[in-house]
Structure formats: structure tokens, C-alpha cells
């Protein structure tokens, strides 16, 4: 039998002692058997009962191991042992060690804490768009209940209705907030590739991005609606009356010794819950709401996910990155035969040479070749550095004399002009490739070269930046005022695909019209920023 701990551990947290001793897995399974028995309203268990319910693959070879585990748990305070006299049939049975076991309050509390710990570790969370709809429904119900107070014929609002609506509202809100925190935490681990396999990540990244986009859209539309409903409830102190009704209804069931302060404490709790809900959806006093922060974090996660995909593709394609270079260099250091080779490798890799390169000329190099000075030589023992008196007096080695001839850079300017002309020609060709003859579908653009595809992404980003909830069409102009794009949403649910040498771009199909303003003479001198809806 494992000896029980002593000292403060036994006095305070002894029910957790079975986690850090040998056979900890057996102790956890034994305690799990008692929790499962309690759910079936079985209070006491005998050793053979525990032995029978253990999984066959983890069951000890004999019953004695289970009995020893039960006795250890009794010593730690997880279980209580009582004499088993129900099966005594002879006098000698009284002298035989027989016990029945049951959970103690401390043991049950420890198991509940461990279950919550395991659940929190395995929880990935979710972005619950349905919860947003439920919150809108409950807020509207509260507005209806609050209207009863303003109607003289109805009198005071129904306390039961107010309490149930507030309970449902706070329950859905707490689940939404908690799941959002858990999901964003797991999403960050996914982005950092700390908690996901590469193949799994590549398999579900498209669904993850669609999931984020769908939730962001719901959060934009429903979040604003929730903020308006919260403002209507807080107007004229309506919500305060509902919170007092809910607090009074809860306080009705308080124990006699807590009856006097129960309603005040309940009201304080309800005020805190409502404040948390309001802070989550409503921005105030220069502080952004949690919903806005969540939306920004979710929006920022999409390009981060795409960057991870690009990084993984580069690794698969065999492209080297800085981490791979450092790993290779570390392997070279480990394989170096001696310290001298490691020093040469260090100097070749990082170029960190001693500061003896000052005033190095042909004479200096000859002297070093004749008498080498080690890099580890202290300055006090090294050959002194000779400084010219002119340098000390004037701060310069330059001698007075004829001015140097101006260097002819016409060849460099010619190359730059050719490069600029070629670049302008390529951009003009890309604009001509993207320009559409009237309105067409996005899926009709076909295959694009990298330059035309990059220009297309910039135009599409300018158009989507002007898109607002409820809009079906928008018009935008590129930053340099040379291109105009008209984008109209389609309701048929079709998908557009644009092929590029680097892959295929997919998204919802739209009606699109791209105009090259440099060809139509519509470039305006003051149009240098993205346009909005017209």
C-alpha cells in the first residue's frame, strides 16, 4: 500500500495526492468507478464490485491490488471505509477484514475539479452564430415584458417571465463568450502549428476560413442589432426594473438566516451580468466592445491562416527558410571535428571578425602574414595601432588637392529607364487583360498571369472595403485612379474560379465590370483614393 503523505499536503490537499504517486492511473479509474456508481444512485461499493467495473485492459491481475488502492484512497480522504457485516454468516467472519467503501465529500469535490480540468484542456470552443440569434430573441422578449410596466392596464411586469427571460439570456451569452474565448485560443494554437498536424490543417483550412467568414458576417449584422436592443432596454431604466424583479424572485427561496441580504446580493449579481452583456456588445468611452475586438481578431486570423498555408507549401516545395538554415548550421557545428573548425565555421557564417581591420593596407597585410595575431589576443598585448597625426588633427585622411572628376552614370540611368519602361508596359498589359467589355461574370475572367492577378486582387480588395451590410453592388477606384471596378452580388450561389500559375482562386461568383480609365480618358487628377458606393 502506498504510504499517505504527511504534513500540510495531508491536511489541505490530501485528496489530490493520488495524482503524483505510482499507479496514479489505477487510482483515477477506481475513483471514476465510484462516480459512475453514484450516478446510478449506488452509494457503497465492495472491492469485487470495483474490480468488475474496471476496463478489462486496465484491470489488475488480482483483487488484492484493488483492495490496496481502496485502502490508500481511504488514507488520503477520498473514500470512507465501513465494516461490511451484511454478508457475515459465521462467527469467524467477524474477525475477517471486510469493508464497503463510499465517496467522501472531499473525494467527490476532487474528482469534480479534475473532471473540469480535463474538460477545459480538451475544449476547443466554437463561434456560436445561433447564440447571437437567441440573444436577439431574448432581448426582444424583455422589451415586451418591460412594455407591460408602461401599460397602465397591465400593471407591473410578470416577475416569473422577467426572471426566465433574463436567465435564458445570460445563459446563452455566457456560453457564447466562453466558447468564443476557447475557440480563439485553439485557433491561435492552430495558426502557430503547436496543436495540429500539418496534414489535418491543410485538409480543413478551407472549411475553417468559411466558418470564420460566416460568423463574422453574423456578428456584424446581429451585433449591431443587439447593441440597439440593449440601448432601448437601458433607456428610462427599464432594465433596472426587470433586474430587481429577477432578484426578488431568486431571494424568495433564500435560507432564513440570509433572507435580509439575499435580494441585495442577487440584484448585484444581475447588475454584473447585465453589465458584462452590455460591455460585450456596446462600445463606450473610447473602449471597443468585445464583439468588435472578436471580429477584428477573427478577420486577422484569415490572412494568418493563409500565411501558414504559404509557409507549409514552401516547405513542401523544398524552399529553405531561416529556421531550416539554422538547423543545418547547428548540425554542422555538432559534426565539426574540433574547436578550431567550429571557430572557422562561425566566422564564415556570421562574418564577426575582430576589430583589427582599421587602416589595413598592403604593409599591414604583409606584417600579418609574417607574424599572425590570434583573434583572442587582448588589446593590451597586441601591436598598437598607429594613428596618423593628420587624422587626429583634422579628422580626415583626405589631402588637399584637385577635385575628383564627376563620375559618368549615364549607363545606370539608361538601365533604370529601360526597367521603368518595361515595368510600365507590363502594368499596361495587365490593365488591358483585366478590362472587360461591359458586365461579365467573375468566373469568366479565366486564367491570369501573376502580375494581372495581383492587380485584380488589389481591385477586389478596394471594392470589398466599400461593401457594407445589406449592399448588393458597389463601385470603387484603384489607389492610383487608373482602374474602376463595379461589383454586383449574385443570388444563385455559384462559385467562381480563377486559375493562376500559383494555384486556383475560388470565391462566390459576382457580376463584374472593370474599366481601364487610362484608355477611356477618365483619369481624374483628384481621384487618388478608393471610391465608395455611388
XYZ file of C-alpha atoms in Angstrom:
534
model
C 0.000 0.000 0.000
C 1.322 3.452 -0.928
C 2.018 5.466 2.232
C -0.127 8.564 2.612
C 1.507 11.991 2.532
C 2.167 13.880 5.696
C 2.282 17.496 6.762
C 0.396 20.314 5.015
C -0.339 18.200 1.944
C -2.297 15.715 4.039
C -4.050 18.452 5.971
C -5.148 20.552 2.991
C -4.987 18.782 -0.362
C -4.591 15.108 0.508
C -7.467 14.035 -1.828
C -5.223 15.072 -4.727
C -2.255 13.015 -3.510
C -3.184 10.037 -5.701
C -2.218 12.047 -8.810
C 1.519 12.101 -8.042
C 2.165 8.576 -6.772
C 2.879 5.319 -8.620
C -0.232 3.634 -10.065
C -1.941 7.038 -10.376
C -3.875 5.740 -13.405
C -5.368 2.911 -11.306
C -6.451 5.359 -8.596
C -8.172 7.590 -11.192
C -10.083 4.625 -12.635
C -11.140 3.475 -9.177
C -12.472 6.934 -8.363
C -14.184 7.009 -11.740
C -15.972 3.777 -10.826
C -17.343 5.422 -7.667
C -18.536 8.486 -9.594
C -20.284 6.266 -12.144
C -21.904 4.287 -9.316
C -23.177 7.484 -7.724
C -24.929 8.419 -10.972
C -26.794 5.104 -10.651
C -27.683 6.028 -7.033
C -25.345 3.321 -5.692
C -23.699 4.648 -2.519
C -21.488 1.765 -1.366
C -19.188 -0.476 -3.396
C -17.304 -3.608 -2.385
C -13.810 -4.364 -3.713
C -15.146 -7.037 -6.053
C -17.666 -4.541 -7.436
C -14.881 -2.082 -8.263
C -12.771 -4.891 -9.738
C -15.642 -5.944 -12.017
C -16.346 -2.486 -13.475
C -12.726 -1.684 -14.312
C -11.957 -1.943 -18.070
C -10.523 -5.401 -18.847
C -7.410 -3.974 -20.498
C -6.576 -1.933 -17.355
C -7.833 -4.369 -14.711
C -5.153 -5.646 -12.252
C -4.271 -9.300 -12.220
C -5.866 -9.970 -8.823
C -8.319 -8.386 -6.408
C -5.626 -7.569 -3.827
C -4.288 -4.714 -5.964
C -7.731 -3.104 -5.971
C -8.070 -3.573 -2.205
C -4.711 -1.875 -1.645
C -5.745 1.023 -3.884
C -9.008 1.403 -1.950
C -7.172 1.429 1.375
C -4.761 4.106 0.102
C -7.664 6.261 -1.052
C -9.215 5.894 2.394
C -5.963 7.122 3.966
C -5.931 10.177 1.663
C -9.520 11.016 2.459
C -11.042 10.262 -0.949
C -13.077 7.296 0.317
C -14.615 6.146 3.571
C -14.464 2.509 4.665
C -17.227 0.932 6.774
C -17.311 -2.655 8.117
C -19.242 -4.968 5.824
C -21.500 -7.006 8.104
C -24.240 -7.769 5.606
C -22.624 -10.990 4.415
C -21.500 -12.389 7.780
C -22.760 -15.942 8.208
C -20.396 -17.264 10.887
C -18.538 -16.024 13.941
C -15.187 -16.212 12.200
C -16.476 -13.790 9.548
C -16.495 -11.052 12.195
C -12.729 -11.400 12.511
C -12.135 -11.249 8.753
C -11.327 -7.870 7.192
C -14.358 -6.873 5.109
C -15.212 -3.302 4.176
C -17.565 -1.424 1.928
C -16.440 1.888 0.508
C -18.129 5.133 -0.433
C -17.081 8.568 -1.658
C -16.285 11.268 0.844
C -17.238 14.897 0.259
C -13.582 15.816 -0.253
C -13.031 12.918 -2.672
C -16.062 13.837 -4.749
C -15.004 17.501 -4.858
C -11.511 16.488 -6.012
C -12.947 14.340 -8.827
C -15.277 17.115 -9.965
C -12.325 19.512 -10.054
C -10.272 17.033 -12.084
C -13.182 16.499 -14.494
C -13.462 20.257 -15.017
C -9.691 20.406 -15.580
C -9.782 17.613 -18.180
C -12.760 19.207 -19.915
C -11.062 22.612 -20.071
C -7.895 21.084 -21.559
C -9.815 19.240 -24.255
C -12.193 22.053 -25.058
C -11.740 23.742 -28.419
C -14.760 26.037 -28.280
C -16.892 27.333 -31.129
C -18.145 30.573 -32.609
C -21.865 30.257 -31.929
C -23.794 32.247 -34.510
C -27.018 30.594 -33.295
C -26.414 32.072 -29.837
C -26.469 35.543 -31.390
C -29.956 34.870 -32.780
C -31.077 33.565 -29.372
C -29.749 36.701 -27.636
C -31.717 38.884 -30.059
C -34.868 36.835 -29.335
C -34.491 37.112 -25.558
C -33.779 40.860 -25.692
C -36.937 41.385 -27.710
C -38.862 39.331 -25.156
C -37.507 41.561 -22.392
C -38.679 44.634 -24.309
C -42.177 43.149 -24.477
C -42.119 42.401 -20.740
C -40.842 45.902 -19.942
C -43.671 47.381 -22.023
C -46.161 45.799 -19.622
C -44.987 48.168 -16.901
C -45.629 51.179 -19.127
C -49.140 49.952 -19.915
C -51.394 51.046 -17.068
C -53.876 48.295 -17.857
C -51.325 45.535 -17.404
C -49.662 46.842 -14.253
C -46.238 45.589 -13.114
C -44.324 43.149 -15.372
C -44.572 39.454 -14.580
C -41.628 38.575 -12.315
C -41.571 34.947 -13.500
C -41.386 35.961 -17.167
C -38.674 38.521 -16.451
C -36.605 36.035 -14.448
C -36.875 33.261 -17.043
C -36.035 35.598 -19.936
C -33.030 37.060 -18.112
C -31.821 33.585 -17.114
C -32.045 32.342 -20.707
C -30.339 35.499 -21.967
C -27.386 35.338 -19.581
C -27.009 31.590 -20.094
C -26.725 31.964 -23.866
C -24.419 34.974 -23.524
C -22.056 33.237 -21.089
C -21.894 30.197 -23.389
C -21.192 32.457 -26.373
C -18.410 34.369 -24.608
C -16.772 31.277 -23.121
C -16.859 29.328 -26.384
C -15.510 32.315 -28.306
C -12.548 32.600 -25.910
C -11.836 28.870 -26.155
C -12.153 28.857 -29.945
C -9.846 31.836 -30.487
C -7.292 30.255 -28.160
C -7.379 26.960 -30.079
C -7.308 28.893 -33.361
C -4.116 30.674 -32.305
C -2.528 27.318 -31.432
C -3.572 26.093 -34.871
C -2.016 29.132 -36.545
C 1.201 28.622 -34.570
C 1.148 24.918 -35.566
C 1.610 23.943 -31.908
C -1.529 21.876 -31.590
C -2.321 20.448 -35.007
C -0.835 18.093 -37.554
C 0.152 19.608 -40.873
C -1.963 17.241 -42.969
C -5.001 17.878 -40.774
C -4.511 21.633 -41.032
C -4.260 21.588 -44.818
C -7.349 19.366 -45.041
C -9.679 21.643 -43.110
C -8.265 25.159 -43.648
C -10.875 25.996 -46.336
C -13.740 24.998 -44.048
C -12.155 26.945 -41.194
C -11.915 30.126 -43.278
C -15.536 29.756 -44.445
C -16.561 29.201 -40.823
C -14.814 32.406 -39.746
C -16.300 34.428 -42.613
C -19.833 33.207 -41.850
C -19.534 34.056 -38.157
C -18.017 37.477 -38.903
C -20.949 38.292 -41.181
C -23.458 37.242 -38.498
C -21.552 39.164 -35.829
C -21.601 42.357 -37.938
C -25.346 42.214 -38.628
C -26.625 40.769 -35.339
C -24.075 42.545 -33.115
C -25.386 45.951 -34.204
C -28.964 44.809 -33.668
C -28.128 43.544 -30.167
C -26.453 46.852 -29.291
C -29.615 48.745 -30.336
C -31.845 46.457 -28.252
C -29.588 46.914 -25.213
C -29.842 50.682 -25.650
C -33.648 50.501 -25.795
C -33.789 48.442 -22.597
C -31.450 50.799 -20.730
C -33.449 53.827 -21.852
C -35.582 55.118 -18.993
C -34.259 52.491 -16.567
C -36.375 49.673 -17.999
C -33.774 47.009 -17.453
C -33.280 48.044 -13.798
C -36.909 47.159 -13.013
C -36.525 43.756 -14.687
C -33.308 43.030 -12.786
C -34.989 43.866 -9.456
C -37.898 41.567 -10.264
C -35.494 38.703 -11.067
C -33.501 39.366 -7.878
C -36.648 39.410 -5.740
C -37.802 36.110 -7.248
C -34.446 34.474 -6.505
C -34.362 35.854 -2.965
C -37.754 34.264 -2.203
C -36.041 30.880 -1.848
C -33.180 32.120 0.359
C -32.479 30.487 3.711
C -33.898 32.281 6.787
C -30.504 33.462 8.005
C -29.775 35.045 4.602
C -33.224 36.457 3.815
C -32.408 40.058 4.744
C -29.438 40.456 2.366
C -30.379 37.867 -0.262
C -32.249 40.265 -2.544
C -29.476 42.882 -2.470
C -26.835 40.275 -3.324
C -28.997 38.800 -6.079
C -29.591 42.251 -7.561
C -25.850 42.941 -7.505
C -25.213 39.683 -9.365
C -27.818 40.516 -12.018
C -26.382 44.006 -12.486
C -22.946 42.473 -13.026
C -24.300 40.019 -15.611
C -26.117 42.752 -17.499
C -23.033 44.998 -17.419
C -20.972 42.165 -18.878
C -23.510 41.715 -21.674
C -23.554 45.439 -22.448
C -19.752 45.728 -22.415
C -19.527 42.756 -24.774
C -21.704 44.325 -27.476
C -21.615 48.114 -26.901
C -18.548 50.358 -27.301
C -18.341 53.384 -24.997
C -15.891 55.979 -23.662
C -13.173 55.198 -26.180
C -13.360 51.493 -25.322
C -14.091 48.984 -28.060
C -16.654 46.293 -27.328
C -15.613 42.672 -27.019
C -17.690 41.850 -30.104
C -15.704 44.363 -32.159
C -12.425 43.004 -30.788
C -13.538 39.446 -31.575
C -14.488 40.485 -35.096
C -11.095 42.107 -35.633
C -9.302 39.072 -34.236
C -11.278 36.705 -36.453
C -10.645 38.900 -39.511
C -6.937 38.972 -38.713
C -6.861 35.187 -38.364
C -7.795 34.663 -42.028
C -4.600 36.184 -43.537
C -2.587 34.479 -40.804
C -4.062 31.121 -41.824
C -3.230 31.850 -45.465
C 0.322 32.784 -44.457
C 0.665 29.438 -42.667
C -0.560 27.654 -45.794
C 2.002 29.536 -47.881
C 4.742 28.645 -45.411
C 3.773 24.965 -45.484
C 3.705 24.935 -49.278
C 7.162 26.491 -49.366
C 8.461 23.821 -47.024
C 6.887 21.094 -49.137
C 8.405 22.566 -52.283
C 11.847 22.332 -50.722
C 12.385 26.064 -50.318
C 14.727 26.906 -47.488
C 13.816 29.257 -44.684
C 15.778 30.806 -41.839
C 14.796 28.116 -39.322
C 15.961 25.376 -41.707
C 19.238 27.241 -42.268
C 19.887 27.497 -38.536
C 19.099 23.800 -38.049
C 21.543 22.907 -40.809
C 24.174 25.194 -39.285
C 23.617 23.609 -35.848
C 24.182 20.178 -37.379
C 27.416 21.406 -38.963
C 28.586 22.704 -35.589
C 27.789 19.338 -33.991
C 29.703 17.481 -36.715
C 32.775 19.768 -36.594
C 35.887 17.791 -35.547
C 37.366 20.378 -33.140
C 37.006 23.890 -31.758
C 39.245 25.375 -34.437
C 36.888 24.123 -37.138
C 33.913 25.492 -35.196
C 35.589 28.922 -34.990
C 36.219 28.911 -38.751
C 32.582 27.918 -39.347
C 31.403 30.714 -37.044
C 33.457 33.327 -38.880
C 32.289 32.053 -42.278
C 28.614 32.000 -41.242
C 28.333 35.304 -39.408
C 31.356 37.356 -40.525
C 32.124 38.568 -36.991
C 35.803 39.405 -37.173
C 37.934 41.192 -34.555
C 38.165 44.976 -34.903
C 41.688 44.921 -36.409
C 40.590 45.940 -39.901
C 41.272 49.654 -39.245
C 43.915 51.163 -41.567
C 44.528 47.787 -43.196
C 46.778 48.293 -46.221
C 49.352 46.245 -48.110
C 52.029 46.757 -45.448
C 49.634 45.672 -42.716
C 48.722 42.510 -44.601
C 52.373 41.678 -45.148
C 53.122 42.064 -41.451
C 50.178 39.864 -40.516
C 51.309 37.197 -42.968
C 54.761 37.236 -41.424
C 53.527 37.343 -37.826
C 49.880 36.277 -37.367
C 47.979 37.638 -34.362
C 45.293 35.410 -32.878
C 41.788 36.835 -32.600
C 41.773 36.052 -28.886
C 44.795 38.278 -28.205
C 43.917 41.013 -25.655
C 44.235 44.590 -26.843
C 46.814 45.326 -24.176
C 49.121 42.608 -25.565
C 48.533 43.289 -29.260
C 50.571 45.523 -31.515
C 49.499 49.159 -31.044
C 47.528 50.868 -33.782
C 49.341 53.773 -35.389
C 47.119 56.823 -35.935
C 48.141 59.481 -38.415
C 48.689 62.922 -36.857
C 46.650 64.398 -39.708
C 43.685 62.192 -38.748
C 43.959 63.285 -35.124
C 44.277 66.960 -36.116
C 41.703 67.272 -38.917
C 39.586 64.136 -38.523
C 40.170 63.144 -42.171
C 42.754 61.371 -44.297
C 41.794 63.363 -47.374
C 44.555 65.535 -48.689
C 44.085 68.943 -50.206
C 44.352 68.933 -53.968
C 42.497 68.669 -57.238
C 38.810 67.771 -57.081
C 37.883 64.320 -58.305
C 36.242 64.004 -61.674
C 32.464 63.623 -61.772
C 31.552 60.001 -62.374
C 29.544 59.293 -65.520
C 26.330 57.498 -64.551
C 24.562 57.650 -67.906
C 24.702 53.854 -68.258
C 22.965 53.336 -64.902
C 20.310 55.908 -65.811
C 19.716 54.181 -69.145
C 19.207 50.829 -67.377
C 16.790 52.376 -64.905
C 14.828 53.982 -67.742
C 14.613 50.661 -69.575
C 13.461 48.913 -66.400
C 10.808 51.577 -65.729
C 9.559 51.412 -69.326
C 9.356 47.625 -69.170
C 7.515 47.756 -65.854
C 5.047 50.335 -67.200
C 4.468 48.186 -70.275
C 3.755 45.116 -68.136
C 1.325 47.049 -65.924
C -0.442 48.442 -69.004
C -0.741 44.918 -70.391
C -2.162 43.719 -67.067
C -4.739 46.532 -67.083
C -5.684 45.656 -70.661
C -6.030 41.993 -69.693
C -8.373 42.801 -66.791
C -10.504 45.377 -68.619
C -13.910 43.881 -69.504
C -16.112 44.783 -72.444
C -19.168 45.594 -70.359
C -20.506 43.498 -67.490
C -19.416 39.881 -67.185
C -19.216 37.168 -64.539
C -16.204 36.887 -62.273
C -15.840 33.257 -63.354
C -15.382 34.412 -66.991
C -12.009 36.052 -66.292
C -10.299 32.706 -66.954
C -6.571 32.325 -66.293
C -4.441 35.277 -65.139
C -0.683 35.743 -65.037
C 0.877 36.724 -61.663
C 1.033 40.466 -62.439
C -2.569 40.650 -63.672
C -3.734 38.510 -60.729
C -2.002 40.799 -58.224
C -3.663 43.843 -59.809
C -7.006 42.034 -59.732
C -6.646 41.264 -56.002
C -5.940 44.946 -55.289
C -9.067 45.989 -57.207
C -11.172 43.331 -55.483
C -9.876 44.449 -52.074
C -10.749 48.087 -52.860
C -14.281 47.046 -53.834
C -14.837 44.837 -50.777
C -13.544 47.608 -48.498
C -16.550 49.717 -49.509
C -19.028 46.861 -49.010
C -21.487 47.324 -46.179
C -24.178 45.019 -44.747
C -27.264 44.986 -46.940
C -25.448 46.160 -50.095
C -25.713 44.186 -53.336
C -23.477 46.350 -55.568
C -20.525 48.705 -55.180
C -18.168 50.815 -57.300
C -14.535 51.523 -56.392
C -11.471 53.106 -57.994
C -7.903 51.898 -57.605
C -5.494 53.896 -55.457
C -3.731 55.413 -58.491
C -7.021 56.245 -60.237
C -6.266 54.140 -63.320
C -8.847 51.340 -62.853
C -12.507 51.252 -61.890
C -14.389 48.153 -60.729
C -18.137 47.591 -60.417
C -19.096 44.553 -58.337
C -22.635 43.122 -58.062
C -23.558 40.127 -55.882
C -25.421 37.142 -57.378
C -28.096 35.161 -55.597
C -27.646 31.870 -57.490
C -24.922 30.580 -55.128
C -22.440 29.789 -57.926
C -18.676 29.714 -57.346
C -16.036 31.459 -59.454
C -12.590 30.012 -60.152
C -9.625 31.982 -61.456
C -6.562 29.952 -62.377
C -3.051 31.295 -61.856
C 0.401 29.683 -62.100
C 0.479 29.683 -58.299
C -2.891 27.979 -57.786
C -6.637 28.492 -58.144
C -8.557 31.386 -56.581
C -12.119 30.453 -55.552
C -14.992 32.510 -54.192
C -18.664 33.418 -54.660
C -19.416 34.419 -58.224
C -20.306 38.102 -58.908
C -21.132 40.308 -61.846
C -18.050 42.420 -62.511
C -17.112 45.318 -64.793
C -13.512 46.563 -64.858
C -12.694 49.740 -66.771
C -9.199 50.916 -67.705
C -9.563 54.665 -67.122
C -6.248 55.442 -68.858
C -7.676 54.163 -72.156
C -11.025 55.970 -71.856
C -9.533 59.292 -70.795
C -11.422 59.255 -67.481
C -8.474 59.576 -65.147
C -9.097 62.460 -62.741
C -6.243 64.310 -61.096
C -8.005 64.403 -57.729
C -9.095 60.725 -57.747
C -6.253 59.151 -55.787
C -8.118 57.084 -53.225
C -10.552 54.236 -53.124
C -14.051 55.286 -54.068
C -17.230 54.343 -52.297
C -20.687 53.403 -53.379
C -22.267 55.667 -55.971
